[in-house]
Short mmCIF file of C-alpha atoms in Angstrom, two decimals:
data_model
loop_
_atom_site.label_atom_id
_atom_site.label_comp_id
_atom_site.label_asym_id
_atom_site.label_seq_id
_atom_site.Cartn_x
_atom_site.Cartn_y
_atom_site.Cartn_z
CA UNK A 1 82.57 -78.75 188.27
CA UNK A 2 82.39 -80.56 184.99
CA UNK A 3 85.67 -79.27 183.61
CA UNK A 4 88.86 -77.43 184.41
CA UNK A 5 88.26 -73.81 185.24
CA UNK A 6 90.72 -70.93 185.25
CA UNK A 7 90.58 -67.38 186.46
CA UNK A 8 90.83 -64.66 185.47
CA UNK A 9 90.06 -65.24 181.81
CA UNK A 10 91.98 -62.11 180.87
CA UNK A 11 94.60 -60.12 182.75
CA UNK A 12 96.29 -56.91 181.73
CA UNK A 13 99.16 -55.77 183.89
CA UNK A 14 102.03 -53.35 183.82
CA UNK A 15 105.60 -54.46 183.43
CA UNK A 16 107.16 -55.17 186.81
CA UNK A 17 103.94 -56.08 188.60
CA UNK A 18 103.20 -59.53 190.05
CA UNK A 19 100.28 -61.63 188.81
CA UNK A 20 98.51 -64.71 190.12
CA UNK A 21 96.64 -67.13 187.90
CA UNK A 22 94.29 -69.72 189.33
CA UNK A 23 93.32 -73.20 188.20
CA UNK A 24 90.56 -75.46 189.52
CA UNK A 25 91.09 -78.98 188.20
CA UNK A 26 88.47 -81.63 187.64
CA UNK A 27 87.42 -83.10 190.97
CA UNK A 28 89.36 -86.26 191.80
CA UNK A 29 92.18 -85.62 189.33
CA UNK A 30 95.52 -86.02 191.05
CA UNK A 31 97.68 -84.67 188.22
CA UNK A 32 97.74 -80.99 187.33
CA UNK A 33 99.78 -79.28 184.62
CA UNK A 34 100.52 -75.71 183.58
CA UNK A 35 101.39 -74.86 179.99
CA UNK A 36 101.99 -71.62 178.15
CA UNK A 37 100.80 -70.85 174.63
CA UNK A 38 102.50 -67.99 172.84
CA UNK A 39 102.91 -66.98 169.22
CA UNK A 40 106.64 -67.45 169.06
CA UNK A 41 107.01 -70.56 171.21
CA UNK A 42 103.86 -72.58 170.64
CA UNK A 43 102.66 -74.72 173.55
CA UNK A 44 105.26 -75.17 176.29
CA UNK A 45 105.14 -77.22 179.45
CA UNK A 46 105.76 -75.22 182.63
CA UNK A 47 105.15 -77.32 185.75
CA UNK A 48 103.47 -80.56 186.83
CA UNK A 49 101.97 -81.68 190.15
CA UNK A 50 101.15 -85.29 190.92
CA UNK A 51 99.54 -86.02 194.27
CA UNK A 52 101.89 -85.33 197.16
CA UNK A 53 105.06 -85.79 195.10
CA UNK A 54 107.51 -82.96 194.55
CA UNK A 55 106.43 -80.99 191.49
CA UNK A 56 108.28 -81.20 188.20
CA UNK A 57 109.38 -77.60 187.67
CA UNK A 58 111.63 -78.30 184.71
CA UNK A 59 109.64 -76.12 182.32
CA UNK A 60 109.58 -72.90 184.33
CA UNK A 61 111.42 -70.29 182.24
CA UNK A 62 112.91 -68.31 185.12
CA UNK A 63 112.86 -67.94 188.89
CA UNK A 64 110.21 -65.27 188.49
CA UNK A 65 107.74 -68.11 187.90
CA UNK A 66 106.42 -70.27 190.70
CA UNK A 67 103.38 -72.40 191.35
CA UNK A 68 101.74 -74.14 194.23
CA UNK A 69 98.93 -76.57 194.67
CA UNK A 70 97.07 -76.44 197.94
CA UNK A 71 95.33 -79.48 199.37
CA UNK A 72 95.89 -81.44 196.20
CA UNK A 73 93.30 -79.40 194.35
CA UNK A 74 93.46 -75.72 193.38
CA UNK A 75 96.70 -74.43 191.90
CA UNK A 76 98.08 -70.92 191.61
CA UNK A 77 100.74 -69.86 189.12
CA UNK A 78 102.57 -66.71 190.18
CA UNK A 79 104.68 -64.55 187.94
CA UNK A 80 106.76 -61.93 189.73
CA UNK A 81 108.07 -58.74 188.15
CA UNK A 82 106.28 -59.45 184.87
CA UNK A 83 108.02 -58.76 181.58
CA UNK A 84 106.51 -58.16 178.16
CA UNK A 85 107.75 -61.56 176.97
CA UNK A 86 105.50 -63.16 179.62
CA UNK A 87 102.48 -62.16 177.54
CA UNK A 88 100.80 -65.41 176.52
CA UNK A 89 97.85 -67.67 177.22
CA UNK A 90 98.46 -69.76 180.32
CA UNK A 91 96.70 -73.10 180.19
CA UNK A 92 95.97 -75.49 183.01
CA UNK A 93 95.19 -79.16 182.52
CA UNK A 94 94.35 -82.03 184.82
CA UNK A 95 94.28 -85.80 184.49
CA UNK A 96 93.60 -88.86 186.58
CA UNK A 97 97.33 -89.49 187.02
CA UNK A 98 96.71 -93.22 186.89
CA UNK A 99 98.05 -94.29 183.51
CA UNK A 100 101.69 -93.28 183.60
CA UNK A 101 101.40 -90.52 181.04
CA UNK A 102 98.93 -92.21 178.71
CA UNK A 103 95.87 -90.64 180.29
CA UNK A 104 94.00 -87.80 178.64
CA UNK A 105 94.74 -84.32 179.91
CA UNK A 106 91.71 -82.05 180.13
CA UNK A 107 92.43 -78.42 179.47
CA UNK A 108 90.87 -75.30 180.85
CA UNK A 109 89.98 -72.23 178.80
CA UNK A 110 93.20 -70.45 179.73
CA UNK A 111 94.14 -67.06 181.10
CA UNK A 112 95.23 -64.54 178.52
CA UNK A 113 97.96 -62.38 180.05
CA UNK A 114 99.04 -59.13 178.50
CA UNK A 115 101.98 -57.26 179.99
CA UNK A 116 102.18 -53.64 178.92
CA UNK B 1 115.60 -83.88 174.42
CA UNK B 2 112.25 -84.96 173.12
CA UNK B 3 110.74 -82.94 170.32
CA UNK B 4 107.73 -83.07 168.04
CA UNK B 5 107.69 -81.76 164.51
CA UNK B 6 104.58 -80.92 162.52
CA UNK B 7 105.40 -80.40 158.88
CA UNK B 8 102.42 -78.37 157.79
CA UNK B 9 101.92 -75.03 159.49
CA UNK B 10 98.92 -73.83 157.53
CA UNK B 11 96.69 -76.00 155.38
CA UNK B 12 93.79 -74.80 153.25
CA UNK B 13 91.34 -77.35 151.86
CA UNK B 14 87.94 -77.36 150.25
CA UNK B 15 85.12 -79.32 151.82
CA UNK B 16 85.18 -83.05 151.00
CA UNK B 17 88.92 -83.02 150.37
CA UNK B 18 91.06 -85.57 152.16
CA UNK B 19 93.36 -84.49 154.95
CA UNK B 20 96.69 -85.74 156.18
CA UNK B 21 98.72 -83.81 158.75
CA UNK B 22 102.25 -84.96 159.39
CA UNK B 23 103.77 -85.47 162.83
CA UNK B 24 107.17 -86.85 163.73
CA UNK B 25 108.71 -87.19 167.16
CA UNK B 26 112.19 -87.79 168.43
CA UNK B 27 112.41 -90.27 171.28
CA UNK B 28 113.71 -93.80 171.24
CA UNK B 29 111.73 -95.25 174.12
CA UNK B 30 108.11 -96.06 174.77
CA UNK B 31 105.84 -93.15 173.90
CA UNK B 32 102.22 -92.15 174.10
CA UNK B 33 101.01 -90.06 171.19
CA UNK B 34 98.18 -87.57 171.05
CA UNK B 35 96.39 -85.25 168.69
CA UNK B 36 94.64 -82.33 170.31
CA UNK B 37 92.39 -79.85 168.52
CA UNK B 38 91.51 -76.26 169.31
CA UNK B 39 88.41 -74.97 167.56
CA UNK B 40 88.05 -71.18 167.24
CA UNK B 41 87.17 -69.71 170.62
CA UNK B 42 87.30 -73.06 172.38
CA UNK B 43 89.84 -74.76 174.56
CA UNK B 44 92.11 -77.66 173.66
CA UNK B 45 90.43 -81.02 173.51
CA UNK B 46 91.59 -84.54 172.74
CA UNK B 47 91.00 -85.80 169.22
CA UNK B 48 92.63 -89.22 169.64
CA UNK B 49 95.55 -90.96 171.28
CA UNK B 50 97.77 -94.00 170.98
CA UNK B 51 99.42 -95.75 173.91
CA UNK B 52 99.45 -99.44 172.99
CA UNK B 53 97.86 -102.07 170.79
CA UNK B 54 96.53 -101.43 167.30
CA UNK B 55 98.69 -98.70 165.73
CA UNK B 56 95.69 -97.38 163.80
CA UNK B 57 93.59 -95.38 166.20
CA UNK B 58 90.26 -93.76 165.56
CA UNK B 59 89.08 -90.61 167.23
CA UNK B 60 86.15 -88.27 167.28
CA UNK B 61 84.55 -86.74 164.20
CA UNK B 62 85.93 -89.30 161.76
CA UNK B 63 89.62 -88.65 162.42
CA UNK B 64 92.19 -91.41 162.59
CA UNK B 65 95.95 -91.62 163.03
CA UNK B 66 98.53 -94.30 162.42
CA UNK B 67 101.53 -94.88 164.64
CA UNK B 68 104.49 -96.04 162.56
CA UNK B 69 107.26 -96.80 165.01
CA UNK B 70 109.97 -97.28 162.38
CA UNK B 71 109.30 -93.79 161.03
CA UNK B 72 108.69 -92.12 164.42
CA UNK B 73 105.48 -90.81 162.92
CA UNK B 74 101.87 -90.34 163.98
CA UNK B 75 100.09 -88.72 161.05
CA UNK B 76 96.50 -87.56 161.34
CA UNK B 77 94.03 -88.35 158.58
CA UNK B 78 90.43 -87.71 157.62
CA UNK B 79 88.99 -88.88 154.30
CA UNK B 80 86.58 -85.98 153.83
CA UNK B 81 86.86 -82.71 155.75
CA UNK B 82 84.01 -80.41 156.65
CA UNK B 83 83.92 -76.68 157.22
CA UNK B 84 83.49 -77.38 160.93
CA UNK B 85 86.95 -79.01 160.99
CA UNK B 86 88.51 -75.56 160.71
CA UNK B 87 90.76 -75.44 163.77
CA UNK B 88 94.32 -75.69 165.01
CA UNK B 89 95.69 -79.19 165.42
CA UNK B 90 98.49 -80.16 167.78
CA UNK B 91 100.46 -83.35 167.87
CA UNK B 92 101.97 -84.22 171.26
CA UNK B 93 103.95 -86.94 172.98
CA UNK B 94 104.52 -88.17 176.50
CA UNK B 95 106.83 -90.92 177.62
CA UNK B 96 107.44 -92.98 180.69
CA UNK B 97 110.48 -90.86 181.47
CA UNK B 98 108.91 -87.41 181.32
CA UNK B 99 106.30 -87.61 184.08
CA UNK B 100 103.39 -87.40 181.66
CA UNK B 101 104.03 -83.84 180.56
CA UNK B 102 102.97 -83.22 176.98
CA UNK B 103 105.58 -82.12 174.48
CA UNK B 104 103.72 -80.37 171.68
CA UNK B 105 104.47 -79.74 168.06
CA UNK B 106 104.12 -76.21 166.72
CA UNK B 107 100.58 -76.82 165.54
CA UNK B 108 98.86 -76.82 162.16
CA UNK B 109 96.14 -74.39 161.29
CA UNK B 110 93.54 -76.01 159.08
CA UNK B 111 91.18 -73.82 157.12
CA UNK B 112 88.35 -75.57 155.30
CA UNK B 113 86.58 -73.56 152.64
CA UNK B 114 82.87 -74.24 152.18
#
């Protein structure tokens, strides 16, 4: 596709349930990032994948959060036992991964998660 | 730890007014600096970026920003704003030591009155 896509666009869940959020990066982009946008915390980095390297998980807020990237393309962010403070917009971005951090990251439309 | 500070949280201007949004970062090494914009109902998109060379960079829609290394600043400017510039603006930084992950400021909401 032409841009980064994410699904679902909106997700409402009950506290304690698990959720999976999906990201399809731009074709050919080797770098993929997850961020979270919330009212109290602004935009926060969560996790970063670059090719076949071990992911940088330094931004994950707790062990309830995990992510994987299969085949170097699609990524899934999983939140287990959701809490109300997990309510936020989860953004995915991808980039060429070729410029050592100077390349442009292209963002998807986000998944708006509401935990009741 | 790296951080980015945006001084103005909410700015209201009339059309044709000049705009300057402040951004300061804390990191002593080599950095790449970005301004992203989020228009109402749209996703984040790049406005401009600096990674080397001329410290005055020009972006889309008439925006520019100046990297002043001695002040750790990367302020965004536009000489004459339009109603369509109403949006949220985010300053961000990456560095060679942080794997390219963006560290964002808190954002500035710009409202332009027609």
